[in-house]
Amino acid sequence: MAKSKIHEVVDAAIDNKLKLLYDLQQVDCEIDRIVKLRGDLPLEVEDLENEIIGLQTRVGNMQGEVREMESMALKKKNDIEEAKALIKKYNEQQKSVRNNREFDSLSKEVEFQTLEIELSEKKIKEFAFLAKEKKQQAEEVAAQLEDKKITLEAKQKELKEITNETQREEDELRKESDGYKEKIELRLYSAYQRIRSNARNGLAVVPVRRDACGGCFNKIPPQRQVDIKLSKKIIVCEYCGRILVDPETIANEAAVA
């Protein structure tokens, strides 16, 4: 007699676990439905935000390169002024040289500074060309950036509208889902989450309908169906790994509750 009562308690415990898992699945399915309403918008928004950060970085780097080229061009202009000053100085010194050797030495200095001026002028032109090219590239990227910002703003607005319509319902459902989580033992809940994450449609607990698994629709042997109906242990589909429940048993449990 005592043994029979123990079995009844164990069976009732399994029934309760299956009922909790099934109810949790229904709540999570509703959450999935709400999330699905948003479609790919959250990912699109995230991608756009990341793309904008990347474009802002590119524009900043290009503008930095332009400033560097302008700074180098300015330095070359200063070098030219210094070279001109030296040429003037050497020309004046040539007027008071004592011999041809000194005159030739000063002439070489003048020639060297003249070459420095020509080289600096060439570099200035190169820097100007590169700076102009980089500015154009920066402007093109900046235009892309503005377009992305406009698109992001529209996507964010659309997502916010959808979220505002469903946020309250989603919050309540998530709170309900957390409530079931507290009632279900950790090992079983972890198994449920693992099956759910691997399932294409997010279904971890499915009813048996027309002698088949409600998840993958493969046929279930008669004896296995009997075991599922008895609810004496947790049974998973041998094909897809989902937890199987009998809809009538679950309905009876709900009526009793």
mmCIF file of C-alpha atoms in Angstrom:
data_model
loop_
_atom_site.group_PDB
_atom_site.id
_atom_site.type_symbol
_atom_site.label_atom_id
_atom_site.label_comp_id
_atom_site.label_asym_id
_atom_site.label_seq_id
_atom_site.Cartn_x
_atom_site.Cartn_y
_atom_site.Cartn_z
ATOM 1 C CA MET A 1 0.000 0.000 0.000
ATOM 2 C CA ALA A 2 2.802 2.362 1.011
ATOM 3 C CA LYS A 3 4.690 1.485 -2.165
ATOM 4 C CA SER A 4 1.616 2.288 -4.272
ATOM 5 C CA LYS A 5 1.333 5.707 -2.645
ATOM 6 C CA ILE A 6 4.993 6.396 -3.364
ATOM 7 C CA HIS A 7 4.435 5.563 -7.035
ATOM 8 C CA GLU A 8 1.426 7.887 -7.082
ATOM 9 C CA VAL A 9 3.544 10.721 -5.675
ATOM 10 C CA VAL A 10 6.321 10.062 -8.216
ATOM 11 C CA ASP A 11 3.829 9.909 -11.091
ATOM 12 C CA ALA A 12 2.181 13.104 -9.903
ATOM 13 C CA ALA A 13 5.604 14.768 -9.743
ATOM 14 C CA ILE A 14 6.363 13.770 -13.350
ATOM 15 C CA ASP A 15 2.925 14.947 -14.450
ATOM 16 C CA ASN A 16 3.554 18.282 -12.775
ATOM 17 C CA LYS A 17 6.988 18.646 -14.395
ATOM 18 C CA LEU A 18 5.559 17.943 -17.829
ATOM 19 C CA LYS A 19 2.701 20.372 -17.223
ATOM 20 C CA LEU A 20 5.153 23.090 -16.117
ATOM 21 C CA LEU A 21 7.384 22.471 -19.132
ATOM 22 C CA TYR A 22 4.421 22.531 -21.504
ATOM 23 C CA ASP A 23 3.073 25.756 -19.981
ATOM 24 C CA LEU A 24 6.540 27.297 -20.129
ATOM 25 C CA GLN A 25 6.738 26.340 -23.794
ATOM 26 C CA GLN A 26 3.438 28.089 -24.509
ATOM 27 C CA VAL A 27 4.664 31.282 -22.836
ATOM 28 C CA ASP A 28 7.994 31.161 -24.663
ATOM 29 C CA CYS A 29 6.167 30.617 -27.954
ATOM 30 C CA GLU A 30 4.223 33.825 -27.350
ATOM 31 C CA ILE A 31 7.482 35.660 -26.643
ATOM 32 C CA ASP A 32 8.904 34.228 -29.882
ATOM 33 C CA ARG A 33 5.826 35.449 -31.739
ATOM 34 C CA ILE A 34 6.342 38.989 -30.442
ATOM 35 C CA VAL A 35 10.054 38.938 -31.237
ATOM 36 C CA LYS A 36 9.255 37.621 -34.718
ATOM 37 C CA LEU A 37 7.040 40.669 -35.323
ATOM 38 C CA ARG A 38 10.196 42.753 -35.224
ATOM 39 C CA GLY A 39 11.691 40.557 -37.928
ATOM 40 C CA ASP A 40 15.271 41.411 -38.770
ATOM 41 C CA LEU A 41 14.893 45.021 -37.623
ATOM 42 C CA PRO A 42 16.986 44.640 -34.429
ATOM 43 C CA LEU A 43 19.827 43.065 -36.440
ATOM 44 C CA GLU A 44 19.494 45.683 -39.179
ATOM 45 C CA VAL A 45 19.687 48.453 -36.577
ATOM 46 C CA GLU A 46 22.718 46.849 -34.944
ATOM 47 C CA ASP A 47 24.454 46.381 -38.305
ATOM 48 C CA LEU A 48 23.757 49.995 -39.269
ATOM 49 C CA GLU A 49 25.093 51.257 -35.931
ATOM 50 C CA ASN A 50 28.296 49.253 -36.404
ATOM 51 C CA GLU A 51 28.596 50.415 -40.017
ATOM 52 C CA ILE A 52 28.176 54.046 -38.943
ATOM 53 C CA ILE A 53 30.909 53.670 -36.331
ATOM 54 C CA GLY A 54 33.180 52.215 -39.021
ATOM 55 C CA LEU A 55 32.425 55.062 -41.453
ATOM 56 C CA GLN A 56 32.977 57.674 -38.735
ATOM 57 C CA THR A 57 36.348 56.106 -38.006
ATOM 58 C CA ARG A 58 37.258 56.146 -41.714
ATOM 59 C CA VAL A 59 36.268 59.807 -42.087
ATOM 60 C CA GLY A 60 38.247 60.697 -38.971
ATOM 61 C CA ASN A 61 41.328 58.843 -40.233
ATOM 62 C CA MET A 62 41.097 60.494 -43.662
ATOM 63 C CA GLN A 63 40.729 63.934 -42.147
ATOM 64 C CA GLY A 64 43.732 63.187 -39.964
ATOM 65 C CA GLU A 65 45.751 62.228 -43.057
ATOM 66 C CA VAL A 66 44.722 65.473 -44.776
ATOM 67 C CA ARG A 67 45.853 67.505 -41.761
ATOM 68 C CA GLU A 68 49.145 65.621 -41.716
ATOM 69 C CA MET A 69 49.749 66.318 -45.421
ATOM 70 C CA GLU A 70 48.904 69.990 -44.955
ATOM 71 C CA SER A 71 51.304 70.130 -42.015
ATOM 72 C CA MET A 72 54.071 68.504 -44.078
ATOM 73 C CA ALA A 73 53.403 70.941 -46.948
ATOM 74 C CA LEU A 74 53.667 73.845 -44.506
ATOM 75 C CA LYS A 75 56.977 72.483 -43.246
ATOM 76 C CA LYS A 76 58.273 72.323 -46.821
ATOM 77 C CA LYS A 77 57.198 75.943 -47.367
ATOM 78 C CA ASN A 78 59.180 76.913 -44.268
ATOM 79 C CA ASP A 79 62.142 74.909 -45.621
ATOM 80 C CA ILE A 80 61.901 76.906 -48.865
ATOM 81 C CA GLU A 81 61.974 80.206 -46.976
ATOM 82 C CA GLU A 82 64.999 79.042 -44.988
ATOM 83 C CA ALA A 83 66.745 77.930 -48.193
ATOM 84 C CA LYS A 84 66.038 81.306 -49.837
ATOM 85 C CA ALA A 85 67.454 83.069 -46.806
ATOM 86 C CA LEU A 86 70.607 80.925 -46.984
ATOM 87 C CA ILE A 87 70.990 81.585 -50.724
ATOM 88 C CA LYS A 88 70.763 85.307 -50.079
ATOM 89 C CA LYS A 89 73.326 84.969 -47.317
ATOM 90 C CA TYR A 90 75.740 82.937 -49.479
ATOM 91 C CA ASN A 91 75.377 85.372 -52.374
ATOM 92 C CA GLU A 92 76.326 88.239 -50.082
ATOM 93 C CA GLN A 93 79.310 86.267 -48.749
ATOM 94 C CA GLN A 94 80.525 85.614 -52.306
ATOM 95 C CA LYS A 95 81.082 89.343 -52.716
ATOM 96 C CA SER A 96 83.752 89.325 -50.058
ATOM 97 C CA VAL A 97 85.559 86.027 -50.659
ATOM 98 C CA ARG A 98 89.345 85.956 -50.608
ATOM 99 C CA ASN A 99 89.900 83.237 -53.183
ATOM 100 C CA ASN A 100 88.272 81.033 -55.784
ATOM 101 C CA ARG A 101 88.082 78.100 -53.378
ATOM 102 C CA GLU A 102 85.783 79.993 -51.003
ATOM 103 C CA PHE A 103 83.740 81.259 -53.970
ATOM 104 C CA ASP A 104 83.273 77.714 -55.315
ATOM 105 C CA SER A 105 82.349 76.417 -51.877
ATOM 106 C CA LEU A 106 79.647 79.072 -51.508
ATOM 107 C CA SER A 107 78.446 78.385 -55.051
ATOM 108 C CA LYS A 108 77.949 74.724 -54.160
ATOM 109 C CA GLU A 109 75.955 75.764 -51.095
ATOM 110 C CA VAL A 110 73.777 77.997 -53.256
ATOM 111 C CA GLU A 111 73.316 75.152 -55.747
ATOM 112 C CA PHE A 112 72.423 72.725 -52.940
ATOM 113 C CA GLN A 113 69.831 75.098 -51.454
ATOM 114 C CA THR A 114 68.390 75.721 -54.925
ATOM 115 C CA LEU A 115 67.923 71.960 -55.341
ATOM 116 C CA GLU A 116 66.331 71.822 -51.860
ATOM 117 C CA ILE A 117 63.829 74.481 -52.974
ATOM 118 C CA GLU A 118 62.978 72.555 -56.146
ATOM 119 C CA LEU A 119 62.561 69.313 -54.183
ATOM 120 C CA SER A 120 60.388 71.035 -51.561
ATOM 121 C CA GLU A 121 58.210 72.605 -54.253
ATOM 122 C CA LYS A 122 57.769 69.170 -55.835
ATOM 123 C CA LYS A 123 56.837 67.693 -52.457
ATOM 124 C CA ILE A 124 54.344 70.510 -51.813
ATOM 125 C CA LYS A 125 52.614 69.706 -55.109
ATOM 126 C CA GLU A 126 52.515 66.015 -54.217
ATOM 127 C CA PHE A 127 51.086 66.739 -50.763
ATOM 128 C CA ALA A 128 48.491 69.067 -52.294
ATOM 129 C CA PHE A 129 47.428 66.422 -54.807
ATOM 130 C CA LEU A 130 47.223 63.678 -52.181
ATOM 131 C CA ALA A 131 45.375 65.957 -49.741
ATOM 132 C CA LYS A 132 42.834 66.898 -52.424
ATOM 133 C CA GLU A 133 42.317 63.249 -53.334
ATOM 134 C CA LYS A 134 41.930 62.264 -49.680
ATOM 135 C CA LYS A 135 39.467 65.129 -49.084
ATOM 136 C CA GLN A 136 37.320 63.893 -51.963
ATOM 137 C CA GLN A 137 37.370 60.371 -50.548
ATOM 138 C CA ALA A 138 36.475 61.713 -47.106
ATOM 139 C CA GLU A 139 33.567 63.680 -48.585
ATOM 140 C CA GLU A 140 32.286 60.561 -50.371
ATOM 141 C CA VAL A 141 32.488 58.511 -47.171
ATOM 142 C CA ALA A 142 30.866 61.361 -45.219
ATOM 143 C CA ALA A 143 27.974 61.332 -47.727
ATOM 144 C CA GLN A 144 27.602 57.567 -47.227
ATOM 145 C CA LEU A 145 27.669 58.195 -43.489
ATOM 146 C CA GLU A 146 24.818 60.695 -43.685
ATOM 147 C CA ASP A 147 22.743 58.277 -45.796
ATOM 148 C CA LYS A 148 23.335 55.509 -43.259
ATOM 149 C CA LYS A 149 22.335 57.829 -40.409
ATOM 150 C CA ILE A 150 19.055 58.667 -42.163
ATOM 151 C CA THR A 151 18.375 54.965 -42.778
ATOM 152 C CA LEU A 152 19.248 54.128 -39.168
ATOM 153 C CA GLU A 153 16.916 56.812 -37.849
ATOM 154 C CA ALA A 154 14.049 55.400 -39.930
ATOM 155 C CA LYS A 155 14.798 51.824 -38.825
ATOM 156 C CA GLN A 156 15.062 52.859 -35.170
ATOM 157 C CA LYS A 157 11.731 54.666 -35.403
ATOM 158 C CA GLU A 158 10.080 51.638 -36.986
ATOM 159 C CA LEU A 159 11.556 49.305 -34.363
ATOM 160 C CA LYS A 160 10.501 51.620 -31.540
ATOM 161 C CA GLU A 161 6.916 51.713 -32.815
ATOM 162 C CA ILE A 162 6.726 47.928 -32.983
ATOM 163 C CA THR A 163 8.422 47.545 -29.598
ATOM 164 C CA ASN A 164 6.118 50.072 -27.915
ATOM 165 C CA GLU A 165 3.086 48.157 -29.162
ATOM 166 C CA THR A 166 4.253 44.860 -27.700
ATOM 167 C CA GLN A 167 6.647 45.790 -24.882
ATOM 168 C CA ARG A 168 4.132 45.551 -22.051
ATOM 169 C CA GLU A 169 2.891 42.163 -23.214
ATOM 170 C CA GLU A 170 6.453 40.923 -23.682
ATOM 171 C CA ASP A 171 7.496 42.105 -20.217
ATOM 172 C CA GLU A 172 4.565 40.270 -18.635
ATOM 173 C CA LEU A 173 5.322 37.107 -20.594
ATOM 174 C CA ARG A 174 9.014 37.197 -19.674
ATOM 175 C CA LYS A 175 8.061 37.634 -16.034
ATOM 176 C CA GLU A 176 5.752 34.626 -16.350
ATOM 177 C CA SER A 177 8.519 32.643 -18.065
ATOM 178 C CA ASP A 178 10.911 33.498 -15.210
ATOM 179 C CA GLY A 179 8.258 32.283 -12.767
ATOM 180 C CA TYR A 180 8.164 28.872 -14.433
ATOM 181 C CA LYS A 181 11.966 28.796 -14.427
ATOM 182 C CA GLU A 182 11.940 29.065 -10.633
ATOM 183 C CA LYS A 183 9.495 26.152 -10.350
ATOM 184 C CA ILE A 184 11.386 23.797 -12.654
ATOM 185 C CA GLU A 185 14.521 22.036 -11.427
ATOM 186 C CA LEU A 186 17.708 23.434 -12.942
ATOM 187 C CA ARG A 187 18.772 20.216 -14.715
ATOM 188 C CA LEU A 188 15.411 19.889 -16.468
ATOM 189 C CA TYR A 189 15.247 23.582 -17.323
ATOM 190 C CA SER A 190 18.760 23.452 -18.809
ATOM 191 C CA ALA A 191 17.742 20.466 -20.948
ATOM 192 C CA TYR A 192 14.638 22.356 -22.083
ATOM 193 C CA GLN A 193 16.710 25.391 -23.086
ATOM 194 C CA ARG A 194 19.257 23.232 -24.898
ATOM 195 C CA ILE A 195 16.553 21.445 -26.926
ATOM 196 C CA ARG A 196 14.802 24.735 -27.616
ATOM 197 C CA SER A 197 17.966 26.432 -28.876
ATOM 198 C CA ASN A 198 18.658 23.547 -31.261
ATOM 199 C CA ALA A 199 15.084 23.412 -32.591
ATOM 200 C CA ARG A 200 14.420 25.417 -35.739
ATOM 201 C CA ASN A 201 11.040 26.673 -34.480
ATOM 202 C CA GLY A 202 12.021 26.979 -30.821
ATOM 203 C CA LEU A 203 9.778 24.074 -29.756
ATOM 204 C CA ALA A 204 11.267 21.899 -27.029
ATOM 205 C CA VAL A 205 7.986 20.430 -25.687
ATOM 206 C CA VAL A 206 5.493 19.140 -28.229
ATOM 207 C CA PRO A 207 2.266 17.123 -28.062
ATOM 208 C CA VAL A 208 1.709 13.820 -29.807
ATOM 209 C CA ARG A 209 -0.816 14.329 -32.604
ATOM 210 C CA ARG A 210 -2.083 11.698 -35.018
ATOM 211 C CA ASP A 211 0.425 9.193 -33.636
ATOM 212 C CA ALA A 212 3.333 11.466 -34.563
ATOM 213 C CA CYS A 213 5.744 13.886 -32.900
ATOM 214 C CA GLY A 214 4.362 17.421 -32.976
ATOM 215 C CA GLY A 215 7.819 18.744 -33.775
ATOM 216 C CA CYS A 216 9.334 16.602 -36.518
ATOM 217 C CA PHE A 217 6.119 14.686 -37.442
ATOM 218 C CA ASN A 218 7.798 11.290 -37.359
ATOM 219 C CA LYS A 219 5.584 8.373 -36.318
ATOM 220 C CA ILE A 220 5.772 7.225 -32.706
ATOM 221 C CA PRO A 221 5.467 3.488 -31.909
ATOM 222 C CA PRO A 222 2.196 2.487 -30.104
ATOM 223 C CA GLN A 223 3.955 1.304 -26.928
ATOM 224 C CA ARG A 224 5.886 4.560 -26.693
ATOM 225 C CA GLN A 225 2.610 6.456 -27.090
ATOM 226 C CA VAL A 226 1.201 4.506 -24.130
ATOM 227 C CA ASP A 227 4.233 5.467 -22.019
ATOM 228 C CA ILE A 228 3.795 9.111 -23.004
ATOM 229 C CA LYS A 229 0.113 8.989 -22.083
ATOM 230 C CA LEU A 230 0.880 7.443 -18.693
ATOM 231 C CA SER A 231 3.311 10.311 -17.946
ATOM 232 C CA LYS A 232 5.405 8.173 -15.596
ATOM 233 C CA LYS A 233 8.658 9.481 -17.058
ATOM 234 C CA ILE A 234 9.906 12.192 -19.363
ATOM 235 C CA ILE A 235 10.157 10.832 -22.900
ATOM 236 C CA VAL A 236 11.874 12.513 -25.815
ATOM 237 C CA CYS A 237 11.394 11.932 -29.537
ATOM 238 C CA GLU A 238 14.010 9.501 -30.816
ATOM 239 C CA TYR A 239 14.260 11.491 -34.058
ATOM 240 C CA CYS A 240 14.412 15.162 -33.009
ATOM 241 C CA GLY A 241 15.032 14.973 -29.256
ATOM 242 C CA ARG A 242 11.992 17.069 -28.265
ATOM 243 C CA ILE A 243 10.115 16.332 -25.060
ATOM 244 C CA LEU A 244 6.829 14.577 -25.850
ATOM 245 C CA VAL A 245 3.570 15.101 -23.961
ATOM 246 C CA ASP A 246 0.064 13.762 -24.339
ATOM 247 C CA PRO A 247 -2.381 16.638 -25.065
ATOM 248 C CA GLU A 248 -5.245 14.963 -23.201
ATOM 249 C CA THR A 249 -3.157 14.370 -20.096
ATOM 250 C CA ILE A 250 -1.960 17.994 -20.143
ATOM 251 C CA ALA A 251 -5.535 19.195 -20.617
ATOM 252 C CA ASN A 252 -6.696 17.076 -17.667
ATOM 253 C CA GLU A 253 -3.870 18.467 -15.530
ATOM 254 C CA ALA A 254 -4.938 21.989 -16.477
ATOM 255 C CA ALA A 255 -8.551 21.208 -15.568
ATOM 256 C CA VAL A 256 -7.535 19.842 -12.186
ATOM 257 C CA ALA A 257 -5.348 22.890 -11.553
#
